[in-house]
Amino acid sequence: ETGVTQTPRHLVMGMTNKKSLKCEQHLGHNAMYWYKQSAKKPLELMFVYNFKEQTENNSVPSRFSPECPNSSHLFLHLHTLQPEDSALYLCASSLLQGTYNSPLHFGNGTRLTVT
Amino acid sequence: RKEVEQDPGPFNVPEGATVAFNCTYSNSASQSFFWYRQDCRKEPKLLMSVYSSGNEDGRFTAQLNRASQYISLLIRDSKLSDSATYLCVVPERTGTASKLTFGTGTRLQVTL
């Protein structure tokens, strides 16, 4: 059983839709992350929040908008996506950001298809 | 050199075999590393952390060679359940934060 829960597991949306991905962690961690995993590519870091403050935006297009209301919850708001945005979106958390002995714990991901 | 590089495989090995994967990294300042395991259509899960020269956990041994800038993962007595993609992860400090860079992963298929 994962301590990081993501919903929905699967999402199909049109290019003009607005949807949100939700992530919740029950591990008492202080850092939360969004990653994108496309076929045959390494995981790409999108956003990092440390103690609710955004510390990293890895040149992500503005059609992806993160929100972190508290250390346990993370959202990714989606708007006007493109077909190439279809991928597995993974949320992760770690105790702290910036310490070497603080590995990531991943949620089971949202498989997104943009039509 | 890519930041983190792995042979994508697949490595096809019979049950009981010993198999090793390498991962090379470009940032010589990196001090610790992780191996994650990812099953098909599932999330990555932490397998091992490597902080000094190496780490051993049962059938799994991770070694670090700082001079040549590579990490290896050795799996002894392979089981069918070891079939998965193994991701090498290198934390790199950027100012006060650290950024984790993932390799593309090495796929292992253990067969009867």
Short mmCIF file of C-alpha atoms in Angstrom, two decimals:
data_model
loop_
_atom_site.label_atom_id
_atom_site.label_comp_id
_atom_site.label_asym_id
_atom_site.label_seq_id
_atom_site.Cartn_x
_atom_site.Cartn_y
_atom_site.Cartn_z
CA GLU A 1 0.00 0.00 0.00
CA THR A 2 1.44 3.33 -1.04
CA GLY A 3 1.65 6.30 1.34
CA VAL A 4 1.20 8.57 -1.67
CA THR A 5 -2.23 8.46 -3.33
CA GLN A 6 -3.02 9.87 -6.74
CA THR A 7 -6.37 10.34 -8.42
CA PRO A 8 -7.62 9.69 -10.98
CA ARG A 9 -5.67 6.62 -12.13
CA HIS A 10 -6.67 7.21 -15.76
CA LEU A 11 -7.83 10.35 -17.51
CA VAL A 12 -8.85 11.02 -21.10
CA MET A 13 -9.41 14.63 -22.01
CA GLY A 14 -9.90 16.74 -25.08
CA MET A 15 -7.60 19.58 -25.96
CA THR A 16 -10.08 22.20 -24.76
CA ASN A 17 -10.93 20.55 -21.43
CA LYS A 18 -9.84 21.64 -17.97
CA LYS A 19 -9.05 18.92 -15.46
CA SER A 20 -7.03 18.51 -12.26
CA LEU A 21 -4.82 15.75 -10.92
CA LYS A 22 -4.74 15.23 -7.18
CA CYS A 23 -2.02 13.86 -4.95
CA GLU A 24 -2.10 13.22 -1.21
CA GLN A 25 0.69 11.89 0.99
CA HIS A 26 0.31 10.35 4.44
CA LEU A 27 4.01 10.05 5.25
CA GLY A 28 4.59 13.34 7.06
CA HIS A 29 6.88 14.50 4.28
CA ASN A 30 7.61 18.14 3.55
CA ALA A 31 8.55 18.07 -0.13
CA MET A 32 6.25 17.11 -2.98
CA TYR A 33 6.97 16.70 -6.67
CA TRP A 34 5.32 16.26 -10.05
CA TYR A 35 7.11 14.13 -12.62
CA LYS A 36 6.18 13.29 -16.22
CA GLN A 37 7.07 9.89 -17.70
CA SER A 38 6.76 9.45 -21.46
CA ALA A 39 7.51 6.26 -23.35
CA LYS A 40 11.23 5.54 -23.74
CA LYS A 41 12.23 8.75 -21.93
CA PRO A 42 13.58 9.24 -18.42
CA LEU A 43 11.35 10.73 -15.76
CA GLU A 44 11.17 14.49 -16.19
CA LEU A 45 10.90 16.68 -13.13
CA MET A 46 8.14 19.28 -13.56
CA PHE A 47 7.61 21.02 -10.21
CA VAL A 48 8.89 20.83 -6.64
CA TYR A 49 7.28 22.20 -3.51
CA ASN A 50 9.20 22.34 -0.23
CA PHE A 51 7.15 23.28 2.85
CA LYS A 52 4.35 24.45 0.50
CA GLU A 53 6.64 26.82 -1.39
CA GLN A 54 7.45 26.14 -5.03
CA THR A 55 11.20 25.71 -5.33
CA GLU A 56 11.48 24.36 -8.86
CA ASN A 57 9.65 24.90 -12.13
CA ASN A 58 11.54 22.96 -14.75
CA SER A 59 10.51 25.15 -17.73
CA VAL A 60 7.05 23.62 -17.79
CA PRO A 61 4.48 25.20 -20.18
CA SER A 62 1.84 27.34 -18.51
CA ARG A 63 -0.92 24.92 -19.54
CA PHE A 64 0.27 22.95 -16.48
CA SER A 65 -0.43 24.79 -13.24
CA PRO A 66 0.53 23.29 -9.86
CA GLU A 67 -1.05 24.07 -6.52
CA CYS A 68 0.13 23.05 -3.07
CA PRO A 69 -2.31 24.14 -0.35
CA ASN A 70 -0.42 22.28 2.40
CA SER A 71 2.45 19.81 2.79
CA SER A 72 0.13 16.83 2.33
CA HIS A 73 -1.70 17.82 -0.84
CA LEU A 74 -0.56 18.66 -4.34
CA PHE A 75 -2.63 19.39 -7.43
CA LEU A 76 -1.79 19.72 -11.10
CA HIS A 77 -4.33 21.78 -13.03
CA LEU A 78 -4.48 21.03 -16.75
CA HIS A 79 -5.81 23.34 -19.43
CA THR A 80 -5.62 23.38 -23.22
CA LEU A 81 -3.29 20.39 -23.40
CA GLN A 82 -1.70 18.99 -26.53
CA PRO A 83 -1.64 15.34 -27.66
CA GLU A 84 2.11 15.21 -26.89
CA ASP A 85 1.23 15.83 -23.23
CA SER A 86 -0.16 12.29 -23.06
CA ALA A 87 2.01 10.49 -20.50
CA LEU A 88 2.12 9.01 -17.02
CA TYR A 89 2.12 11.78 -14.41
CA LEU A 90 3.71 10.76 -11.15
CA CYS A 91 3.49 12.53 -7.84
CA ALA A 92 6.20 11.92 -5.27
CA SER A 93 7.12 13.09 -1.81
CA SER A 94 10.23 13.09 0.33
CA LEU A 95 10.96 14.01 3.91
CA LEU A 96 13.01 17.00 2.85
CA GLN A 97 14.25 18.43 -0.40
CA GLY A 98 17.97 18.91 -0.63
CA THR A 99 19.18 16.13 1.61
CA TYR A 100 20.91 13.16 0.12
CA ASN A 101 19.32 10.60 2.42
CA SER A 102 15.75 11.58 1.58
CA PRO A 103 14.59 9.33 -1.26
CA LEU A 104 11.36 9.80 -3.17
CA HIS A 105 8.17 7.88 -2.53
CA PHE A 106 5.95 7.79 -5.61
CA GLY A 107 2.22 7.59 -6.05
CA ASN A 108 0.84 5.09 -8.56
CA GLY A 109 0.44 7.75 -11.21
CA THR A 110 -2.25 9.15 -13.48
CA ARG A 111 -2.15 7.88 -17.04
CA LEU A 112 -3.27 10.85 -19.13
CA THR A 113 -4.43 10.66 -22.74
CA VAL A 114 -5.12 13.89 -24.62
CA THR A 115 -7.30 13.47 -27.69
CA ARG B 1 28.19 12.78 -21.70
CA LYS B 2 24.53 12.53 -20.63
CA GLU B 3 23.83 13.41 -17.01
CA VAL B 4 22.81 9.85 -16.23
CA GLU B 5 23.23 7.07 -18.75
CA GLN B 6 22.01 3.48 -18.68
CA ASP B 7 21.94 0.65 -21.18
CA PRO B 8 18.21 0.24 -21.93
CA GLY B 9 18.52 -3.52 -22.46
CA PRO B 10 16.55 -5.69 -22.37
CA PHE B 11 18.74 -8.08 -20.45
CA ASN B 12 17.23 -11.54 -20.85
CA VAL B 13 18.62 -13.97 -18.25
CA PRO B 14 17.56 -17.41 -17.01
CA GLU B 15 16.34 -17.90 -13.48
CA GLY B 16 19.23 -18.32 -11.07
CA ALA B 17 21.67 -16.28 -13.13
CA THR B 18 23.72 -13.35 -11.90
CA VAL B 19 23.25 -10.11 -13.81
CA ALA B 20 24.83 -6.68 -13.47
CA PHE B 21 23.86 -3.26 -14.78
CA ASN B 22 25.97 -0.13 -14.93
CA CYS B 23 24.98 3.49 -14.75
CA THR B 24 27.34 6.35 -15.61
CA TYR B 25 26.91 9.90 -14.38
CA SER B 26 28.48 13.16 -15.44
CA ASN B 27 28.48 15.29 -12.27
CA SER B 28 31.61 14.40 -10.32
CA ALA B 29 30.25 16.27 -7.27
CA SER B 30 27.37 13.80 -6.80
CA GLN B 31 27.79 12.04 -3.50
CA SER B 32 24.94 9.58 -3.18
CA PHE B 33 22.81 7.58 -5.52
CA PHE B 34 19.67 5.52 -5.67
CA TRP B 35 18.44 2.48 -7.56
CA TYR B 36 14.70 2.32 -8.14
CA ARG B 37 12.70 -0.55 -9.56
CA GLN B 38 9.71 0.06 -11.83
CA ASP B 39 7.32 -2.70 -12.83
CA CYS B 40 5.37 -2.37 -16.06
CA ARG B 41 2.72 0.38 -15.80
CA LYS B 42 3.47 0.96 -12.13
CA GLU B 43 5.28 3.62 -10.12
CA PRO B 44 9.02 3.48 -9.34
CA LYS B 45 9.89 2.07 -5.92
CA LEU B 46 13.13 2.57 -4.03
CA LEU B 47 15.37 -0.49 -4.18
CA MET B 48 18.64 0.70 -2.66
CA SER B 49 20.52 3.81 -1.61
CA VAL B 50 24.27 4.08 -2.18
CA TYR B 51 26.16 6.57 -0.01
CA SER B 52 29.73 5.36 0.13
CA SER B 53 31.51 2.65 -1.80
CA GLY B 54 28.54 0.32 -1.90
CA ASN B 55 25.59 -1.33 -0.27
CA GLU B 56 24.31 -4.89 -0.05
CA ASP B 57 20.79 -6.13 0.64
CA GLY B 58 20.25 -9.85 0.24
CA ARG B 59 20.69 -10.79 -3.40
CA PHE B 60 21.25 -7.18 -4.43
CA THR B 61 24.59 -5.38 -4.32
CA ALA B 62 25.17 -1.80 -5.41
CA GLN B 63 28.70 -0.49 -5.92
CA LEU B 64 30.04 2.97 -6.58
CA ASN B 65 33.18 3.79 -8.53
CA ARG B 66 33.82 7.51 -8.09
CA ALA B 67 36.98 7.58 -10.18
CA SER B 68 35.17 6.24 -13.24
CA GLN B 69 31.84 7.84 -12.29
CA TYR B 70 29.64 4.81 -12.47
CA ILE B 71 27.33 2.84 -10.20
CA SER B 72 26.55 -0.80 -10.68
CA LEU B 73 23.72 -3.03 -9.52
CA LEU B 74 24.38 -6.75 -9.19
CA ILE B 75 21.54 -9.24 -8.79
CA ARG B 76 22.46 -12.77 -7.75
CA ASP B 77 20.25 -15.85 -8.10
CA SER B 78 17.72 -14.00 -10.31
CA LYS B 79 14.04 -14.70 -9.71
CA LEU B 80 11.17 -14.35 -12.16
CA SER B 81 9.84 -11.60 -9.90
CA ASP B 82 13.00 -9.56 -10.50
CA SER B 83 11.73 -8.80 -14.02
CA ALA B 84 11.33 -5.03 -14.11
CA THR B 85 13.03 -1.83 -15.23
CA TYR B 86 15.83 -0.63 -12.95
CA LEU B 87 16.28 3.13 -12.74
CA CYS B 88 19.49 4.80 -11.70
CA VAL B 89 18.96 8.11 -9.89
CA VAL B 90 21.59 10.75 -9.21
CA PRO B 91 20.92 13.70 -6.90
CA GLU B 92 22.71 16.87 -7.97
CA ARG B 93 22.88 19.94 -5.85
CA THR B 94 21.61 23.16 -7.43
CA GLY B 95 22.14 25.99 -4.96
CA THR B 96 20.34 25.08 -1.76
CA ALA B 97 18.11 22.44 -3.31
CA SER B 98 18.87 19.12 -4.87
CA LYS B 99 17.58 17.86 -8.16
CA LEU B 100 17.14 14.17 -8.86
CA THR B 101 18.09 13.07 -12.35
CA PHE B 102 16.75 9.73 -13.53
CA GLY B 103 18.29 7.45 -16.10
CA THR B 104 16.08 5.92 -18.78
CA GLY B 105 16.28 2.59 -16.99
CA THR B 106 17.55 -0.89 -17.80
CA ARG B 107 14.96 -3.52 -18.48
CA LEU B 108 15.50 -6.99 -17.02
CA GLN B 109 13.55 -10.05 -18.12
CA VAL B 110 14.16 -13.22 -16.11
CA THR B 111 12.97 -16.39 -17.84
CA LEU B 112 12.42 -20.02 -16.84
#
